[in-house]
Structure formats: C-alpha cells, structure tokens
Amino acid sequence: IELERSEMDKTRYENFIKDLKDLKILVCDDNETFRTIIETTLQSFSLNVKTVESGFDAIEELITNNDDPYDLVLMDWNMPELDGIETSKLIKNNKSISKVPIIIMVSAYSRDDLIASAEQAGIDSFLIKPINHSTLFDSIISTMGYSRSVSSNGGKSSHEYDKTNLLQDKRILLVEDNEINQLVATDILESYGVKVDIADNGLKAIEKIKENGANFYNLVLMDLHMPVMDGYKATKELRKEYTEGELIILAMTADAMSGIYEKCIEVGMQDYITKPIDPQKFVLTLSRWLNNNVKNTRYFEKSLSINNRSNIPNFETLNAEISIKKLGGNITLYKKLLSKFYNSYSNFDLEYIKSLKHKEDNEYIRYFHTLKGVSGTIGSDPLYRIARNIETSLLENIELNIDSQLELMKNCLHKIISELQVFLEH
C-alpha cells in the first residue's frame, strides 16, 4: 500500500519519547496476559512500569512508594473484590498517598453509565479495549497534558496544550431532529468557527447535499433516529451517489448498545459519536476526520475554574456540575438547555405518550430514545435510566412493566419541571 511520509521523523519522535521517559506508571489488571502486553508496550516507550493484579495491591503499591510516587495508573474496570471505579475512589481520597496519580480507566465496555461513573469517581480518562500501541501512546500524552505537536527547533516537544483551531471555517451539516441536541452541537461547533447547517431529518439532509453538492460540506453529523427518514436510510441513499472519500458521514446517537457501531459502518458511516455530547471527544473526533495529520489534541481543561464553579446552579433533581463539565464548563449553554428542556417537557401528557404505541412508525420508541439523550445532557440520572430501560425493553423485547416505568417517569419529570420553573423565573 502507498502511504504518505510521516511529518514526524524518527529523530523528532525519539526526542519526544525522551521527554516522557521519567514517567512512572502502575498497571492494575487481574488478567495476566493483558498485564504482560501493556507492560511490554509501555517499556517500548522507555517508560518505568510496574504491574499489580488487584485494586488492593495498587493502593498498597502507591502508599509504599510515597518517596518516589507514580505519575499515572492504568486501571482495569472489571476486577474481582474491588473493581476499578471503587479502587480509583479509594486512591483519590486516600490521605496516605502523598501524590495522587492521574488515572486512566481501561475497559472492554463503553456504556454511557460506566463512563459517567468513572467521571464521578474522578477518573481522568477512559480507554476502550482492545488497545493498540498508537491509542495507548496518544491517550497517555493527552491525559498527562502534553501536546502531540513538535516544534521545529531541535525536535523538542512542547508541553503546552495545542490550541490551534483546526475547525475554523469548516462547514458541517448537522442532521438532528431534537432542538436540545441541535443547540449543544451548534454552540460547540460555532465556538470553533465552524459554519453549521441544520436538517431535522434524513430526507432534508439529502436534499441539502444534492442542492449544494458533496464538496460544499466538509462533514455530515447524522443522527440515527429521526422522523420522516432516519440516519441509516439517509446514509444508504447518500452512499449510492457519494463515496466515503467524497462525503464524510459520522453517526451521532445516544445508542450505546452492542452492534450499533457495526451497523453504522455497514450502511456507510465512518465513525460514531455518542450523546450526551462530550465536547472534548466531540471536537477531537471531528478534528481527526477533518485534519488527517492530527492524532490527538486536548481542547478543554478537565475541571472548571473556581470562578465558574461559584456560578453553578444548585438543584436537587439535576447534577449540574457534571453536566457543565461535559459541556466544557459552559454555564451559559447549560442554562439555555434547561430552558429548552422546560419548554419541551413542561406540558408532559402521559396519555399522549401511551397513544404513540399504536402508531405504525417508531415514534413511540423514538420518544424514549430522545428523552434518554436530553436527560443525560441536563444531568438527570434517574430520568436517563428510566428512559433507557423502556427503550431497551421495546427494542430487545425484554419483559418490563412499562406502565409502572411511565409513572416513575411522570413523577421524575414533574419534580424536575417544578424545580426548573422556580429557577427560570429568577
């Protein structure tokens, strides 16, 4: 195969590795084979590596090495006795550990609830197995705060965040029927100078692309579940006329079930972005597709500044801090989303929702799919779980007392709407 010559030559790459050689890394995983593979890979980067097989061993190792502390822990999620999330919580809150290390969670699963639990535990990053040489390297330098870019003066690597705007003046077609998701995606994209067009269903997307030509859009973000024409069918139609080289189409959905990614690839989409949207991952994925030379760039600080934190609204029904963090610290955007959510769901009609079940199309399932996504965005874990349970039961024919779940959903929504009414009035 023909490949382009790498922009980073061997000498500059070796200099970059030298810059990381002092990192001390602890690998915690109960699988001996995986420990061996990761240890060998990390040693190929000339890093100082130690492996342990349990969460208890990891905590003990960190405590006993206070004089020469670890910089980073690669933590498996699924371990017996003490899993990775509980181990990470104990590490983060252990006063006997002089220097709390950066923690990267490693898991074969990418469920939204698992990732949310990892974030709540203070875990700094998340890696999905299987892991290859390149993704592990990129994840380490990104999470540790390095930039992959290298200066030309002697090949010395830069420790500054790469804040180069890689999306400026790109044109993206956002195909999404939900106003809250439209608002989140558009706000993030426009803050990077992206020109955004919106189509609220697959048919309108096809019409816009044919009207303007494939070269008009640098990329298409395609929701999967929409009225009139869903993302799967729209992509199939577009692929009849436009190759993957002519038109980049990325799926954007709240679906995190097994097989969805494969289905997206099968119909002609090229990648997958999950909702609720994580701004850092969102921008990174777009940059990878729009700038082929970009491997990994860190765009957002991981925590809010003290000044911003003091402005975070306090709710009993919503986890505002986690949601704002996922929005890159944008409190103004979060408040806009709350207003949209209030306007959309304040007139909740349970009987109308039940009546959707008898329609021929998938509007009934789509309702819960949409609610799942937006409730995750505004920070309601209970509502997210209820909507997810109903949607999953309908899609996979799992036995569930939907009427009782709908009552729970009604009560949950009522509490959120009541609290938002007071908040928005002030």
XYZ file of C-alpha atoms in Angstrom:
426
model
C 0.000 0.000 0.000
C 1.112 3.574 -0.622
C 1.459 5.729 2.490
C 2.322 9.377 2.969
C 5.618 10.136 4.643
C 5.194 10.894 8.351
C 5.559 14.552 9.286
C 7.313 13.489 12.490
C 10.647 11.935 11.546
C 12.399 9.316 13.649
C 14.770 11.753 15.387
C 11.968 14.059 16.471
C 9.888 11.105 17.641
C 12.799 9.810 19.726
C 13.211 13.241 21.298
C 9.541 13.205 22.190
C 9.935 9.784 23.846
C 12.905 11.104 25.845
C 10.648 13.819 27.197
C 8.329 11.153 28.659
C 10.952 8.735 29.957
C 10.688 9.916 33.575
C 7.010 8.971 33.838
C 6.355 6.253 36.404
C 3.330 4.109 35.563
C 1.395 1.495 37.529
C -0.750 -1.040 35.626
C -3.586 -2.633 37.629
C -5.358 -5.569 35.941
C -6.338 -9.062 37.104
C -5.627 -10.552 33.660
C -2.011 -11.706 33.462
C -1.902 -11.709 29.648
C -3.160 -8.135 29.426
C -0.664 -7.003 32.107
C 2.186 -8.532 30.102
C 1.068 -6.930 26.838
C 0.647 -3.459 28.355
C 3.928 -3.719 30.281
C 5.820 -4.673 27.103
C 4.179 -1.848 25.137
C 4.926 0.780 27.789
C 8.516 -0.410 28.105
C 8.871 0.094 24.350
C 8.190 3.778 25.094
C 11.088 3.615 27.622
C 8.669 4.205 30.495
C 9.124 2.981 34.074
C 6.378 0.367 34.576
C 5.167 -1.826 37.464
C 2.161 -4.180 37.314
C -0.204 -5.419 40.040
C -3.177 -7.774 39.828
C -5.763 -6.202 42.176
C -7.107 -2.910 43.474
C -5.821 -3.651 46.970
C -2.304 -4.258 45.595
C -2.484 -0.977 43.653
C -3.369 1.031 46.768
C -0.600 -0.647 48.766
C 1.934 -0.009 45.984
C 1.043 3.709 45.843
C 1.286 4.116 49.618
C 4.643 2.336 49.891
C 6.129 4.479 47.094
C 5.412 7.913 48.530
C 9.104 8.818 48.262
C 9.114 8.007 44.548
C 5.448 8.383 43.590
C 3.693 7.121 40.475
C 2.554 9.652 37.865
C -0.086 7.512 36.177
C -2.229 4.436 36.846
C -3.787 2.344 34.065
C -6.756 0.860 35.931
C -8.844 -2.073 34.696
C -12.561 -1.693 35.432
C -13.760 -5.275 35.781
C -11.784 -6.850 38.636
C -12.946 -9.193 41.440
C -13.382 -7.998 45.047
C -12.583 -4.359 44.289
C -13.368 -3.034 40.809
C -11.533 -0.201 39.080
C -14.025 2.524 39.949
C -14.058 1.715 43.676
C -10.261 1.393 43.685
C -9.941 4.791 41.990
C -12.239 6.409 44.572
C -10.110 4.993 47.394
C -6.935 6.263 45.710
C -8.319 9.742 45.089
C -9.459 10.090 48.726
C -6.537 8.348 50.464
C -4.559 10.823 52.566
C -1.753 8.272 52.962
C -0.875 8.707 49.276
C 1.405 11.741 49.012
C 0.855 12.344 45.290
C -2.460 11.271 43.766
C -1.685 9.906 40.287
C -3.542 10.508 37.053
C -5.882 7.527 36.454
C -6.892 6.142 33.063
C -9.735 3.612 33.237
C -9.370 0.658 30.856
C -12.431 -1.395 29.901
C -13.807 -3.574 27.128
C -17.159 -1.800 27.608
C -18.088 1.745 26.527
C -21.513 2.072 28.165
C -22.567 5.643 28.956
C -23.391 4.776 32.576
C -19.946 3.236 33.107
C -18.205 6.288 31.655
C -20.394 8.568 33.828
C -19.492 6.541 36.944
C -15.811 6.816 36.037
C -16.092 10.597 35.717
C -17.903 10.880 39.039
C -15.106 8.869 40.667
C -12.611 11.486 39.484
C -11.036 9.253 36.827
C -9.166 11.383 34.316
C -9.608 9.456 31.084
C -11.164 6.326 29.582
C -9.682 3.757 27.178
C -11.631 1.021 25.387
C -10.092 -2.437 24.905
C -8.623 -3.769 22.704
C -5.789 -1.237 22.957
C -3.099 -0.850 20.344
C 0.332 0.776 20.503
C -0.814 4.077 18.987
C -4.016 4.640 21.000
C -2.215 3.883 24.266
C 0.569 6.335 23.444
C -1.878 9.049 22.379
C -4.031 8.573 25.466
C -1.066 8.878 27.823
C 0.327 12.070 26.318
C -3.127 13.633 26.065
C -4.191 12.766 29.618
C -0.836 13.822 31.079
C -1.278 17.224 29.433
C 1.245 17.012 26.599
C 0.624 18.032 23.016
C 1.446 15.664 20.157
C 2.769 18.616 18.159
C 6.544 19.047 17.990
C 8.438 22.260 17.398
C 10.991 22.513 14.632
C 13.846 23.842 16.746
C 15.836 20.717 17.516
C 12.795 18.491 17.766
C 11.999 19.342 21.364
C 8.395 18.501 22.222
C 6.050 21.133 23.547
C 4.324 20.773 26.902
C 1.767 23.418 26.024
C -1.767 22.485 25.057
C -2.205 22.611 21.314
C -4.863 25.305 20.991
C -4.607 25.624 17.221
C -8.104 25.986 15.837
C -8.364 23.049 13.470
C -12.052 23.563 12.668
C -12.072 27.224 11.629
C -14.242 27.869 8.542
C -15.170 24.203 8.083
C -18.763 23.636 7.001
C -20.726 20.868 8.706
C -24.259 19.619 8.079
C -25.894 18.667 11.383
C -28.744 16.199 10.812
C -30.655 16.141 14.099
C -34.346 16.483 14.975
C -34.032 17.370 18.671
C -33.650 21.079 19.495
C -31.603 20.483 22.642
C -29.063 18.351 20.788
C -29.033 20.900 17.964
C -28.246 23.648 20.464
C -25.397 21.729 22.141
C -23.703 20.691 18.897
C -24.154 24.080 17.222
C -22.819 26.015 20.221
C -19.657 23.899 20.368
C -19.086 23.986 16.620
C -19.662 27.713 16.212
C -17.283 28.456 19.095
C -14.580 26.957 16.833
C -15.611 28.982 13.814
C -17.491 26.151 12.127
C -20.296 27.064 9.745
C -23.275 24.891 10.657
C -26.286 23.962 8.548
C -29.136 22.012 10.169
C -31.516 19.431 8.719
C -34.077 17.900 11.080
C -34.453 14.616 9.202
C -32.587 12.436 6.727
C -34.670 13.444 3.704
C -33.925 17.149 4.211
C -30.240 16.278 4.607
C -30.211 14.521 1.228
C -31.955 17.498 -0.374
C -29.418 19.962 1.091
C -26.439 17.884 -0.032
C -27.800 17.433 -3.566
C -28.677 21.116 -3.783
C -25.231 22.317 -2.661
C -23.043 19.434 -3.878
C -20.971 16.986 -1.800
C -17.926 19.274 -1.785
C -19.934 22.028 -0.090
C -19.845 20.193 3.271
C -16.628 19.051 4.897
C -18.525 16.600 7.087
C -22.050 15.377 7.930
C -23.139 14.580 11.503
C -26.008 12.114 11.186
C -28.429 11.273 13.993
C -29.786 7.737 13.734
C -33.370 8.073 14.987
C -35.403 10.788 13.240
C -38.914 11.144 11.795
C -39.597 11.018 8.023
C -36.231 9.349 7.275
C -33.755 8.008 9.831
C -29.982 8.234 9.666
C -29.462 4.676 8.470
C -31.688 5.041 5.420
C -30.380 8.527 4.614
C -26.788 7.282 4.678
C -27.647 4.329 2.425
C -29.224 6.738 -0.089
C -26.245 9.102 0.019
C -23.756 6.267 -0.467
C -25.452 5.409 -3.769
C -24.089 8.696 -5.137
C -21.170 9.736 -2.913
C -18.183 7.657 -1.828
C -16.622 7.883 1.631
C -13.837 9.947 0.082
C -16.345 12.438 -1.315
C -18.564 12.792 1.753
C -17.619 12.112 5.385
C -20.612 10.919 7.440
C -20.318 10.384 11.193
C -23.104 8.840 13.272
C -24.299 10.814 16.288
C -26.603 8.972 18.674
C -27.494 8.143 22.264
C -27.390 4.420 21.361
C -24.547 2.652 23.160
C -25.821 -0.895 22.709
C -23.723 -3.669 21.233
C -23.861 -3.845 17.449
C -24.824 -0.204 16.798
C -21.307 0.805 15.744
C -21.094 -2.141 13.350
C -24.495 -1.264 11.880
C -23.366 2.342 11.302
C -20.241 1.183 9.477
C -22.268 -1.311 7.431
C -24.545 1.386 5.976
C -21.604 3.636 5.101
C -20.958 5.866 8.104
C -17.303 6.261 9.038
C -17.297 6.866 12.790
C -19.549 7.175 15.829
C -20.130 9.999 18.330
C -22.216 9.282 21.436
C -24.773 11.527 23.099
C -24.870 13.243 25.522
C -22.109 15.050 23.662
C -18.733 15.254 25.397
C -17.170 18.451 23.919
C -13.584 17.203 24.229
C -14.265 13.894 22.481
C -16.622 15.575 20.011
C -14.074 18.125 18.799
C -11.270 15.575 18.837
C -13.206 13.141 16.635
C -14.125 15.874 14.161
C -10.513 17.054 14.011
C -9.285 13.554 13.266
C -11.561 13.340 10.237
C -11.130 16.910 9.021
C -7.351 17.071 9.578
C -5.697 13.771 8.735
C -2.394 14.727 10.366
C -3.994 15.256 13.784
C -3.640 12.298 16.138
C -4.708 13.735 19.466
C -5.317 17.267 20.714
C -6.600 18.373 24.072
C -9.120 21.178 23.717
C -10.773 21.610 27.086
C -9.459 21.763 30.621
C -10.804 18.830 32.630
C -12.095 20.886 35.558
C -13.919 24.162 35.914
C -12.164 27.205 37.290
C -13.065 28.369 40.802
C -14.788 31.441 39.385
C -17.012 29.373 37.127
C -17.676 26.831 39.847
C -19.216 29.514 42.083
C -21.821 30.191 39.395
C -23.007 26.595 39.087
C -26.728 26.367 39.902
C -27.715 24.051 42.735
C -30.518 21.560 42.024
C -31.929 18.651 43.972
C -33.047 16.853 40.816
C -30.088 17.561 38.498
C -26.330 17.084 38.724
C -25.456 20.452 37.238
C -21.719 20.279 37.918
C -21.190 17.046 35.965
C -23.323 18.327 33.076
C -21.475 21.646 32.873
C -18.169 19.817 32.965
C -19.325 17.720 29.990
C -20.199 20.965 28.195
C -16.630 22.207 28.592
C -17.534 24.481 31.515
C -20.101 26.457 29.505
C -22.649 27.509 32.146
C -24.476 29.826 29.737
C -25.109 26.943 27.342
C -26.300 24.744 30.214
C -28.878 27.349 31.235
C -30.105 27.550 27.629
C -30.535 23.775 27.621
C -32.548 23.903 30.839
C -34.860 26.474 29.276
C -35.290 24.303 26.156
C -35.958 21.237 28.294
C -38.553 23.104 30.343
C -40.371 24.325 27.230
C -40.309 20.851 25.677
C -41.458 18.805 28.680
C -43.473 21.127 30.939
C -46.711 20.004 29.233
C -45.956 16.305 29.603
C -49.048 14.256 28.704
C -48.819 10.627 29.813
C -51.877 9.545 27.838
C -50.461 11.058 24.657
C -47.212 9.143 25.158
C -49.152 5.900 25.590
C -51.114 6.606 22.418
C -47.881 6.688 20.384
C -47.557 2.943 20.939
C -50.345 2.263 18.440
C -48.797 4.256 15.578
C -47.232 2.370 12.706
C -43.874 4.177 12.765
C -41.261 4.144 15.546
C -42.347 7.404 17.188
C -43.048 5.604 20.490
C -39.505 4.225 20.756
C -38.015 7.441 19.419
C -39.668 9.427 22.219
C -37.796 7.472 24.914
C -34.599 7.477 22.882
C -34.712 11.284 22.677
C -35.617 11.689 26.343
C -32.725 9.434 27.300
C -30.270 11.658 25.438
C -31.518 15.013 26.695
C -31.930 13.858 30.319
C -28.312 12.731 30.273
C -27.290 16.120 28.881
C -29.006 18.140 31.620
C -27.854 15.789 34.393
C -30.843 13.695 35.472
C -29.524 10.180 36.077
C -32.890 8.781 37.305
C -34.754 10.025 34.224
C -31.957 8.781 31.980
C -32.173 5.284 33.472
C -35.976 5.111 33.181
C -35.964 6.220 29.519
C -33.097 3.842 28.740
C -34.868 0.891 30.403
C -38.072 1.482 28.452
C -36.258 1.960 25.140
C -34.149 -1.173 25.651
C -37.179 -3.274 26.597
C -39.007 -2.173 23.436
C -36.051 -2.720 21.113
C -34.954 -6.069 22.534
C -38.354 -7.453 23.599
C -37.331 -7.593 27.242
C -40.201 -8.052 29.685
C -40.799 -4.828 31.618
C -43.798 -3.254 33.324
C -43.777 -0.170 31.118
C -46.840 1.385 32.763
C -45.105 1.470 36.151
C -41.963 2.883 34.492
C -44.088 5.578 32.847
C -45.484 6.560 36.248
C -41.957 6.837 37.594
C -41.010 8.911 34.560
C -44.014 11.190 35.093
C -43.104 11.787 38.757
C -39.447 12.352 37.935
C -40.286 14.852 35.196
C -42.740 16.660 37.475
C -40.036 17.231 40.100
C -37.535 18.487 37.511
C -40.042 20.799 35.837
C -41.176 22.217 39.203
C -37.595 22.992 40.181
C -36.774 24.462 36.777
C -39.842 26.699 36.901
C -38.584 28.347 40.077
C -35.028 28.583 38.698
C -36.040 30.102 35.337
C -38.359 32.646 36.953
C -35.372 34.078 38.789
